[in-house]
Short mmCIF file of C-alpha atoms in Angstrom, two decimals:
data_model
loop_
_atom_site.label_atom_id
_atom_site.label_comp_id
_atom_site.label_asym_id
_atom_site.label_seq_id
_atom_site.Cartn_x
_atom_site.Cartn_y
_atom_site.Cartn_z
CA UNK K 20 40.55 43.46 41.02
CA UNK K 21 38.26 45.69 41.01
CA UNK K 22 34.87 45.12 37.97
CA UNK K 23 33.68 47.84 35.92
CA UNK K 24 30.23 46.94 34.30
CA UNK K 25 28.47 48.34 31.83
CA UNK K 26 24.59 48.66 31.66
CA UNK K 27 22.01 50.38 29.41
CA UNK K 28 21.57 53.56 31.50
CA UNK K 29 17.84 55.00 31.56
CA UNK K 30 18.84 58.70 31.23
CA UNK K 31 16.73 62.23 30.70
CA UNK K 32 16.29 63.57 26.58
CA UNK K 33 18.47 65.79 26.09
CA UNK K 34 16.23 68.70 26.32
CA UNK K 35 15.11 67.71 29.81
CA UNK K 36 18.02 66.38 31.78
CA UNK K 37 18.52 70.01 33.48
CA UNK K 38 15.10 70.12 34.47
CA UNK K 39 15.21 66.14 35.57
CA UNK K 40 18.48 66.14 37.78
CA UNK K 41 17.89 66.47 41.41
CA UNK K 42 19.59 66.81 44.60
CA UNK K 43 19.73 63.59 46.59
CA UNK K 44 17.16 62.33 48.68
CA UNK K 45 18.74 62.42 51.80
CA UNK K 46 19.87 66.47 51.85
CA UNK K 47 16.93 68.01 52.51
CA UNK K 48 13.63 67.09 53.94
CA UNK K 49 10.31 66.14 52.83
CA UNK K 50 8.62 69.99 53.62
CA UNK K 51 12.00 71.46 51.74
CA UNK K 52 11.35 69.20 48.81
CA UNK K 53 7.62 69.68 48.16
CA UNK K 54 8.63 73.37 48.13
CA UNK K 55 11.62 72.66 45.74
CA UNK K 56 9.33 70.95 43.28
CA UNK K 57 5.95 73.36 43.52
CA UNK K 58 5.38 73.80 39.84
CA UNK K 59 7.59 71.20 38.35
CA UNK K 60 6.73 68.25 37.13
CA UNK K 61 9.99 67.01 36.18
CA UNK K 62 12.39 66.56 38.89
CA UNK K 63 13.48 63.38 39.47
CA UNK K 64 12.21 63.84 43.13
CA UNK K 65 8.84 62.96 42.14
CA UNK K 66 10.85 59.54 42.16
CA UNK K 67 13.51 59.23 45.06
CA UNK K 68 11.07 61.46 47.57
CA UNK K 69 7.61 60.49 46.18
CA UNK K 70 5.87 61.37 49.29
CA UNK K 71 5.79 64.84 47.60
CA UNK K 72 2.67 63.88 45.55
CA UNK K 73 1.26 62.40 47.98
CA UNK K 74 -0.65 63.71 51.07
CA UNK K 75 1.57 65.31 53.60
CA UNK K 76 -0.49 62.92 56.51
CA UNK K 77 0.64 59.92 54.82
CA UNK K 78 3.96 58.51 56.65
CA UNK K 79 7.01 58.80 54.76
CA UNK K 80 8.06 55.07 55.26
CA UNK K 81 4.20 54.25 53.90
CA UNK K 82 3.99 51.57 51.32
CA UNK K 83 1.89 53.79 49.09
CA UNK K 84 5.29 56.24 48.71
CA UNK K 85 7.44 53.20 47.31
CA UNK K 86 4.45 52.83 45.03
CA UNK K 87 4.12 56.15 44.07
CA UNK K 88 7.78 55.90 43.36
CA UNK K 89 7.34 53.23 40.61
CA UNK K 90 4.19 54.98 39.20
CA UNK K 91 6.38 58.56 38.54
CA UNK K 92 9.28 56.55 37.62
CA UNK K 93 7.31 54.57 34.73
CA UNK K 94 5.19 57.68 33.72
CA UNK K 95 8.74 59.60 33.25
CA UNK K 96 9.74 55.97 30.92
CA UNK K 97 6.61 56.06 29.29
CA UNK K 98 6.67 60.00 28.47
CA UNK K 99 9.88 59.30 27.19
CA UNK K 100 11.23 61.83 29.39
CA UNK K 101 13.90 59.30 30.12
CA UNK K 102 15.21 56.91 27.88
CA UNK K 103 17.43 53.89 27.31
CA UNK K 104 20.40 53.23 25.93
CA UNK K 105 19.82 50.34 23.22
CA UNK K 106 23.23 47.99 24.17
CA UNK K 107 25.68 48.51 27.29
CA UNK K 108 27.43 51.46 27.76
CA UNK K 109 29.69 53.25 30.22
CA UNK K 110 29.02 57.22 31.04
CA UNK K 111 31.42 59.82 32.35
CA UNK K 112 30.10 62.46 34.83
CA UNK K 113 32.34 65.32 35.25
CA UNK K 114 31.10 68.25 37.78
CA UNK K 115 31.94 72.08 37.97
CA UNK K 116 32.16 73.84 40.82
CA UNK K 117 33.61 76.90 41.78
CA UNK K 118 36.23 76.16 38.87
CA UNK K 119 37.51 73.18 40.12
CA UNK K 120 36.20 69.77 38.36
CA UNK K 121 35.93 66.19 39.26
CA UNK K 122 35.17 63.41 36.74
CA UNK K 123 33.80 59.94 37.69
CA UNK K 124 33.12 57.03 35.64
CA UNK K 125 29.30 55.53 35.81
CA UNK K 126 29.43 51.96 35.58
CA UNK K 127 27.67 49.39 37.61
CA UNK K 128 29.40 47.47 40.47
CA UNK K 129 29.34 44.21 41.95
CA UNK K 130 27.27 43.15 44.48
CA UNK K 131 29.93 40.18 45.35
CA UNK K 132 32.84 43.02 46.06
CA UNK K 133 30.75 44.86 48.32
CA UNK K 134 30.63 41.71 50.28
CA UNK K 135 33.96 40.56 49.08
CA UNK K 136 35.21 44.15 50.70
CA UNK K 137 36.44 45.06 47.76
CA UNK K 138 34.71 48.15 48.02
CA UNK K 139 35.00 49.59 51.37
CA UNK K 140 33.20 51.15 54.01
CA UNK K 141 33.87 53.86 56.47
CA UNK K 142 30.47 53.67 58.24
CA UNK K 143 27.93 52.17 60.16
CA UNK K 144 24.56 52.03 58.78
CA UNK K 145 21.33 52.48 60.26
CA UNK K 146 18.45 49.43 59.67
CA UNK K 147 15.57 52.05 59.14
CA UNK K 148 17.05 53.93 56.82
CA UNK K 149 18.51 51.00 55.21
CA UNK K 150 14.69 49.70 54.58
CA UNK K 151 13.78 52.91 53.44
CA UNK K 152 15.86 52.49 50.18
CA UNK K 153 15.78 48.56 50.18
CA UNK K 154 12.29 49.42 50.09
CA UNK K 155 12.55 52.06 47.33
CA UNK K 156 14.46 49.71 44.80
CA UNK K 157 12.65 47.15 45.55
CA UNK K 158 9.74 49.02 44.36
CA UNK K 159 10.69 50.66 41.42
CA UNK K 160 13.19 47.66 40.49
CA UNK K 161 15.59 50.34 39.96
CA UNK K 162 18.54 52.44 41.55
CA UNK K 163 17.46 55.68 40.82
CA UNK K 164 20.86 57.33 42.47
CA UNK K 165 25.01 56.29 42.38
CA UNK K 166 27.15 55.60 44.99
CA UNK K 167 29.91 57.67 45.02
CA UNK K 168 32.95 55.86 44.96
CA UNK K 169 36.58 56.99 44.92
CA UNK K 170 39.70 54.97 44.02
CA UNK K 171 43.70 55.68 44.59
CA UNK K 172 44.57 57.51 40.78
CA UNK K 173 47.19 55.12 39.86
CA UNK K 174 46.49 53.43 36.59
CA UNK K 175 45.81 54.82 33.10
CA UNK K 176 41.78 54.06 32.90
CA UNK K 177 41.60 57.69 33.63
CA UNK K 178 43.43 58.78 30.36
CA UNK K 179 41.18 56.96 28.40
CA UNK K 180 38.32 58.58 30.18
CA UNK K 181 39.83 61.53 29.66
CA UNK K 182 40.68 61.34 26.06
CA UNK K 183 36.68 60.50 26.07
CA UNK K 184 35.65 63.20 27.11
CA UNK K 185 37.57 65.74 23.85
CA UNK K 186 33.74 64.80 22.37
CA UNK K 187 30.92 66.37 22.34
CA UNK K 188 28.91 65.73 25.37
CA UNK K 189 25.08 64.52 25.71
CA UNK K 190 24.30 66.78 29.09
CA UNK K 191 25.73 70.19 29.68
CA UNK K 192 24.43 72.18 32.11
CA UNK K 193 24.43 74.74 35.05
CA UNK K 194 22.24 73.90 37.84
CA UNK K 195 20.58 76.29 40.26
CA UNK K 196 22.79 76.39 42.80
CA UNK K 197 25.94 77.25 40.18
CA UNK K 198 27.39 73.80 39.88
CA UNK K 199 27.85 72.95 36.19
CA UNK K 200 27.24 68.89 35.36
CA UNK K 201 28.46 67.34 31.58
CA UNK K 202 28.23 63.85 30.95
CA UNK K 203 29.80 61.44 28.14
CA UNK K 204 27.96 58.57 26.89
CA UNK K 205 30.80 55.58 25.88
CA UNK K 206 29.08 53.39 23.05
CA UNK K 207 32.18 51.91 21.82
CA UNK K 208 32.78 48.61 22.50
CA UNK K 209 36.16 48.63 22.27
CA UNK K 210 36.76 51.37 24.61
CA UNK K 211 34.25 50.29 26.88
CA UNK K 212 36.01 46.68 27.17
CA UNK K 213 39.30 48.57 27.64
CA UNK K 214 38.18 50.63 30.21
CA UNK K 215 36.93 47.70 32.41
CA UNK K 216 39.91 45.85 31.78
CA UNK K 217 42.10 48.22 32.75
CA UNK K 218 40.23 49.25 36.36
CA UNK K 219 40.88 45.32 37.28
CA UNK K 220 44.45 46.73 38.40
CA UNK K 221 42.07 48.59 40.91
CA UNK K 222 42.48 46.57 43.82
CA UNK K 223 39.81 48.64 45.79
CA UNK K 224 36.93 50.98 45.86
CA UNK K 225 35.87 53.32 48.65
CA UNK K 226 32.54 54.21 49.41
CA UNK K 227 32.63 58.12 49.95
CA UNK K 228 28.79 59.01 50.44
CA UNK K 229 26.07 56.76 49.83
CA UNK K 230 26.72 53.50 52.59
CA UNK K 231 22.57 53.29 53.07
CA UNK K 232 22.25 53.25 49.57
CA UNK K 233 25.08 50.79 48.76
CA UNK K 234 23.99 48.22 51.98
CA UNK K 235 20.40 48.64 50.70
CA UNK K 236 21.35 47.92 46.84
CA UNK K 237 23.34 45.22 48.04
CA UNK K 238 20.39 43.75 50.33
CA UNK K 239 17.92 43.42 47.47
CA UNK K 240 20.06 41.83 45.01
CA UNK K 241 20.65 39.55 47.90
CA UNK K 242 16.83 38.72 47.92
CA UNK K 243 16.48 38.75 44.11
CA UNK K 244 19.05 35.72 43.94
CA UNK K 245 17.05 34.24 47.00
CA UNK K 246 13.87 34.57 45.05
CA UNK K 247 16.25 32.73 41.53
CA UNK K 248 18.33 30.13 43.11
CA UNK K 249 19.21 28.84 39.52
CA UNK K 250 20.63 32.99 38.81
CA UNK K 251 24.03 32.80 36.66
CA UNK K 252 25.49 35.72 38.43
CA UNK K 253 24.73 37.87 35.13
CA UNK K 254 22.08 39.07 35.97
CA UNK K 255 21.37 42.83 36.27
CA UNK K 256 20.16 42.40 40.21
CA UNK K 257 23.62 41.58 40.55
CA UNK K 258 25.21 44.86 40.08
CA UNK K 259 23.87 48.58 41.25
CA UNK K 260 24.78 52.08 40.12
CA UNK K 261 28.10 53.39 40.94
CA UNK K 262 29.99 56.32 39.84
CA UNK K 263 33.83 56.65 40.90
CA UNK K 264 35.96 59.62 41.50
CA UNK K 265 39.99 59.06 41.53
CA UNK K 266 40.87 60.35 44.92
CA UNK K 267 42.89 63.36 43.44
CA UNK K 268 39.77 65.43 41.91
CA UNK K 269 37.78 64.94 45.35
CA UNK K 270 37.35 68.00 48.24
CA UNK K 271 36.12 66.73 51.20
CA UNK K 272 34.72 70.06 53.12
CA UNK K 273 34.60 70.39 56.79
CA UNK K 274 31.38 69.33 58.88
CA UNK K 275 30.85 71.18 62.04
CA UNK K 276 29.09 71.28 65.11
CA UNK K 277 26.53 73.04 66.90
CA UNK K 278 25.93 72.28 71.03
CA UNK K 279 22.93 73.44 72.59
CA UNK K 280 24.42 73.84 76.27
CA UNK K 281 27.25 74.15 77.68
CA UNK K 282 26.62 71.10 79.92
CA UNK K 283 25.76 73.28 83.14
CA UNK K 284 29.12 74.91 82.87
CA UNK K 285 29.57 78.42 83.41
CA UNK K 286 32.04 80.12 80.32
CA UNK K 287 34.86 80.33 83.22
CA UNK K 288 34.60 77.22 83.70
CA UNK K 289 34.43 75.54 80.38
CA UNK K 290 37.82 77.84 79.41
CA UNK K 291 39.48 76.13 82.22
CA UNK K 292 38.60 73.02 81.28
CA UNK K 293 39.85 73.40 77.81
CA UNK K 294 42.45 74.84 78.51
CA UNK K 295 43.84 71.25 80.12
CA UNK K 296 44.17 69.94 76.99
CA UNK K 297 44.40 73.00 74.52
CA UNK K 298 45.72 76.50 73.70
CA UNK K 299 43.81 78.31 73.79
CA UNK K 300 43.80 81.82 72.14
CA UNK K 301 40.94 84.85 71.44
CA UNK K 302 40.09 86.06 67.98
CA UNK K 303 39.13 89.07 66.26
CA UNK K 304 37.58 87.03 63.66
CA UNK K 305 35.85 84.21 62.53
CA UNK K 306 38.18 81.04 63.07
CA UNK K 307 38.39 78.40 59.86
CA UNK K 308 40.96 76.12 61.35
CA UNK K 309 43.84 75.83 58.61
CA UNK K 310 46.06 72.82 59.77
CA UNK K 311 44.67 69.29 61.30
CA UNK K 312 43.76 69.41 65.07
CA UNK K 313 43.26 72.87 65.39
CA UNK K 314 39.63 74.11 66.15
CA UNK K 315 37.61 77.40 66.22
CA UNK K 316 35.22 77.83 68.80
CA UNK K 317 31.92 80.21 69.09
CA UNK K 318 31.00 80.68 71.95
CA UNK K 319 29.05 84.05 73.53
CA UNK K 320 29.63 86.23 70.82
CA UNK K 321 33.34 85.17 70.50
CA UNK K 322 35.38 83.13 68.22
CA UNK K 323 38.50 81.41 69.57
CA UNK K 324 41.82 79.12 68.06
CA UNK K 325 42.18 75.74 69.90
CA UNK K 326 44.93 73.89 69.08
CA UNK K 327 45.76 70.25 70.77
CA UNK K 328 48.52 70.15 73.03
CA UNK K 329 51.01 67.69 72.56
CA UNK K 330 50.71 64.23 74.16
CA UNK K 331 46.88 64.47 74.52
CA UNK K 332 46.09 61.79 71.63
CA UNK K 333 47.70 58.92 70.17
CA UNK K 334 49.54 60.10 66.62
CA UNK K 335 49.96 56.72 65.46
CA UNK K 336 46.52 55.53 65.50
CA UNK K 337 44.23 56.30 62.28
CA UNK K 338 41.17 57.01 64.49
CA UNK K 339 42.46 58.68 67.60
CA UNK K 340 44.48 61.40 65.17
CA UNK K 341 41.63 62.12 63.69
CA UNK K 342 40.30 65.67 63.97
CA UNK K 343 36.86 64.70 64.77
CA UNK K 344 37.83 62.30 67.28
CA UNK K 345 39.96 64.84 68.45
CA UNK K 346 37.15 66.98 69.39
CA UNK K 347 34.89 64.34 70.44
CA UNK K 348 37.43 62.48 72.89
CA UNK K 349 38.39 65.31 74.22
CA UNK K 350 35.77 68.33 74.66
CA UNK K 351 32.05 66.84 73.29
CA UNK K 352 32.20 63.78 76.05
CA UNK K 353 34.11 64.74 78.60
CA UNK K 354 33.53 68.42 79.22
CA UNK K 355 29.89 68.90 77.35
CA UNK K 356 28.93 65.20 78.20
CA UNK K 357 27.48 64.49 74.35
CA UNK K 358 28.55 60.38 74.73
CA UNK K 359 26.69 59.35 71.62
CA UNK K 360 26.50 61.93 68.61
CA UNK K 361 24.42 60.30 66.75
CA UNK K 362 21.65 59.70 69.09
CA UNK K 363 22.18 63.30 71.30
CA UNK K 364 19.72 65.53 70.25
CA UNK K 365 21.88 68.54 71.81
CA UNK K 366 24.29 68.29 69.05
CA UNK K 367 23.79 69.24 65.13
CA UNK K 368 26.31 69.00 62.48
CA UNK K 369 26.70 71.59 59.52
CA UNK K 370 28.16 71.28 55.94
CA UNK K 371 31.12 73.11 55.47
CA UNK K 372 29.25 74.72 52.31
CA UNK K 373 27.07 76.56 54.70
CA UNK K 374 29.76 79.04 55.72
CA UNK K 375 30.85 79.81 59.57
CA UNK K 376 28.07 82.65 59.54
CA UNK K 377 25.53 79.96 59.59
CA UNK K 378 27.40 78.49 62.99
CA UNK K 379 27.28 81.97 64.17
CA UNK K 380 23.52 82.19 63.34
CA UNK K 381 22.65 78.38 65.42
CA UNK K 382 24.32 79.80 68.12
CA UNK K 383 21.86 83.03 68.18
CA UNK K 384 19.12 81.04 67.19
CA UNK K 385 18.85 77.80 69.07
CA UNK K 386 22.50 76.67 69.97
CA UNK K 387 24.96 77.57 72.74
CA UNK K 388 28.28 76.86 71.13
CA UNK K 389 29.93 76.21 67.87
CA UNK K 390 33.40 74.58 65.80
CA UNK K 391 34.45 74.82 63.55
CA UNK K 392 36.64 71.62 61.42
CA UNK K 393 39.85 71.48 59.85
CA UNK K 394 38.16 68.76 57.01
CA UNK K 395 38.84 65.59 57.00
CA UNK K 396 41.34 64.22 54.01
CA UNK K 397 40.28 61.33 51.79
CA UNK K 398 43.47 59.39 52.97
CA UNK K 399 41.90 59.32 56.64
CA UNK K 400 39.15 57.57 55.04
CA UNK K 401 41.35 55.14 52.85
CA UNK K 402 43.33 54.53 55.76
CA UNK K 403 40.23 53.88 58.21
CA UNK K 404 38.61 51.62 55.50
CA UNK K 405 41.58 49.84 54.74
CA UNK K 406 41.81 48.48 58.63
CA UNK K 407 38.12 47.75 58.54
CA UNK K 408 37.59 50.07 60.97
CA UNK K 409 34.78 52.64 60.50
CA UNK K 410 34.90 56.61 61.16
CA UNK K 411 33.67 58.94 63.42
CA UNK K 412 29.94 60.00 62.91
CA UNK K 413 29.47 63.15 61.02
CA UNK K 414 32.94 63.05 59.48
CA UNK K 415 33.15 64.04 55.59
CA UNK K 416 30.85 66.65 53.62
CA UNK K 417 31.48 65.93 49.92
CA UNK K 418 31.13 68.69 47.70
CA UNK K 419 29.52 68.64 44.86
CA UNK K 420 26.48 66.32 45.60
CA UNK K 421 25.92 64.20 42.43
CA UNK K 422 22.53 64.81 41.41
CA UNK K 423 19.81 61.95 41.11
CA UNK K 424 18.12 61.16 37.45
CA UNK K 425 20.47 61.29 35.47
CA UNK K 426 21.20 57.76 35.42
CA UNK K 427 19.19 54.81 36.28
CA UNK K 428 19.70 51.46 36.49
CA UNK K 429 16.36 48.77 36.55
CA UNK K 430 17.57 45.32 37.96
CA UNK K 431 15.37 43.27 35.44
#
């Protein structure tokens, strides 16, 4: 059973939510940001990257961001740039891109299930950039960004979501990069109670993107009830910001990698080596793999089709079968020697939305060799999660990225 709460969102006016929404924190960096934001005072990454307005000296991880955080986030309250909703409501987010849609449900979701494993994980986390964020909520009292969740589409909650959403919206928009965003407030009570009665038959969530901010959400609720030993469990500390996808709308885009070396190998010899375990054939043109375990490869001005011989890997395990384990287990460690990819600094990892021309350009800029991905399918990752194990680094590249500001939920 899966709980659906609802909250009274902090959200832009309506006049200002285009100019408010922003990418998430953790896509670009602090340099690309300040440039983003030169000359607007409105993004919402005055808030989740507030080392913008400060001094570019001043470390990111600086107690004087988180405050700075807190301070934009209030001023944008007391502006009345944002606003809140007067009694608990639930809010559909549907995004556009390319003509294809996806539309989640907002809601806020338990702290216990996320312990619980109701709501599971496909990743490690890392402790410093978990106290970045535990830091940031902490701060502002606040999360100021949703987890994206997904969920297998197989109870009705979504036709009453979707029967929502034949009203007029509060937020429609096209942002600059051409993805469009509309969003549904729910203020009925009625609906809203049926809704979250009917996603108990949910008997899981899965965390697409967002673990950090999820483990980090999580961790200061944990502290808030440390700090209120007498708390009910109804309190709003108790919950964090959520939106959830059914698994059908979702495109998970490939996420491939750049090698700067080839390991001390000569071309000859890293063909022969490959060819151990591969087929491997020359192309004319670029190479966007179009069936699991096949791979295009970059490499001196050349693309190439590798495709796993039979035998090599184990088809019945979850984790083995998958592509990027695929590559990893079978060219990255043992022929380019990258053991640990998310510590190697000879390895780099680009979205799927960047095209293969931008793998073409690493490799004449700074790289040595590319591949390209078939992308990973969101039953890998229900299937992973569901056996508690955890997936390979650098796995999924969701696409569209929700944006930040749009929603906000404070803890007290």
């Amino acid at each position: 059973m899966a709980i659906v709460r609802a909250f009274n969102g902090i959200r832009p006016v309506e006049d200002l939510a285009s100019k408010i929404a922003a990418l998430p924190y953790d896509v670009m960096s602090s340099e690309e940001a300040r440039e983003m934001v030169e000359g607007d005072p409105y993004s919402f990454l005055h808030v989740d990257k507030a080392e913008i307005d400060l001094d570019p000296s001043i470390d990111i991880h600086d107690n004087r961001v988180y405050e700075k955080a807190r301070e934009n986030l209030d001023k944008k309250i007391f502006d009345k740039e944002l606003i809140q909703d007067e009694k608990p409501c639930l809010y559909i987010y549907r995004q556009i891109m390319n003509g294809r849609s996806q539309t989640g449900l907002v809601f806020c979701a338990s702290i216990d299930d996320y312990i619980n494993n109701k709501i599971k994980k496909h990743e490690f986390t890392r402790a410093d950039k978990e106290k970045d964020r535990i830091n940031h909520v902490d701060y502002c009292d606040a999360n100021t960004g949703p987890i994206f969740l997904t969920y297998k589409e197989d109870n009705v909650a979504s036709e009453v979501i979707m029967d929502w959403t034949k009203k007029k919206p509060v937020y429609d928009f096209i942002s600059a990069d051409g993805i469009g965003h509309v969003v549904w407030v729910i203020d009925n009570e009625i609906i809203v109670s049926e809704i979250a009665e009917l996603f108990k038959d949910v008997k899981n969530f899965y965390i697409a993107d967002g673990h950090h901010r999820s483990a980090s959400a999580v961790k200061v609720g944990l502290k808030k009830r440390a700090a209120n030993p007498n708390y009910t469990g109804d309190e709003e500390f108790n919950y964090f910001l959520a939106v959830a996808f059914p698994d059908n709308d979702l495109m998970v885009m490939d996420y491939n990698r750049v090698v700067k070396d080839l390991n001390g190998l000569s071309k000859v010899e890293l063909m022969k080596k490959l060819e151990e375990k591969f087929i491997v054939t020359e192309s004319s043109t670029q190479v966007k793999p179009s069936k699991r375990h096949t791979f295009g490869m970059f490499v001196e001005d050349k693309w190439y089709l590798l495709e796993i011989k039979e035998g090599i890997y184990n088809q019945n395990d979850p984790i083995e079968s998958l592509d990027v384990a695929i590559l990893q287990n079978n060219i990255l460690t043992p022929i380019l020697g990258i053991e640990d990819v998310r510590t190697s600094d000879r390895i780099d990892f680009i979205g799927g939305i960047r095209g293969l021309s931008e793998l073409e350009r690493r490799v004449h800029k700074d790289m040595k060799i590319a591949f390209s991905m078939y992308p990973t399918e969101i039953s890998d990752i229900m299937s992973v999660a569901d056996i508690g194990e955890v997936m390979p680094p650098k796995s999924t590249w969701f696409e569209p990225k929700l944006r930040s500001g749009l929603f906000v939920h404070k803890l007290s």
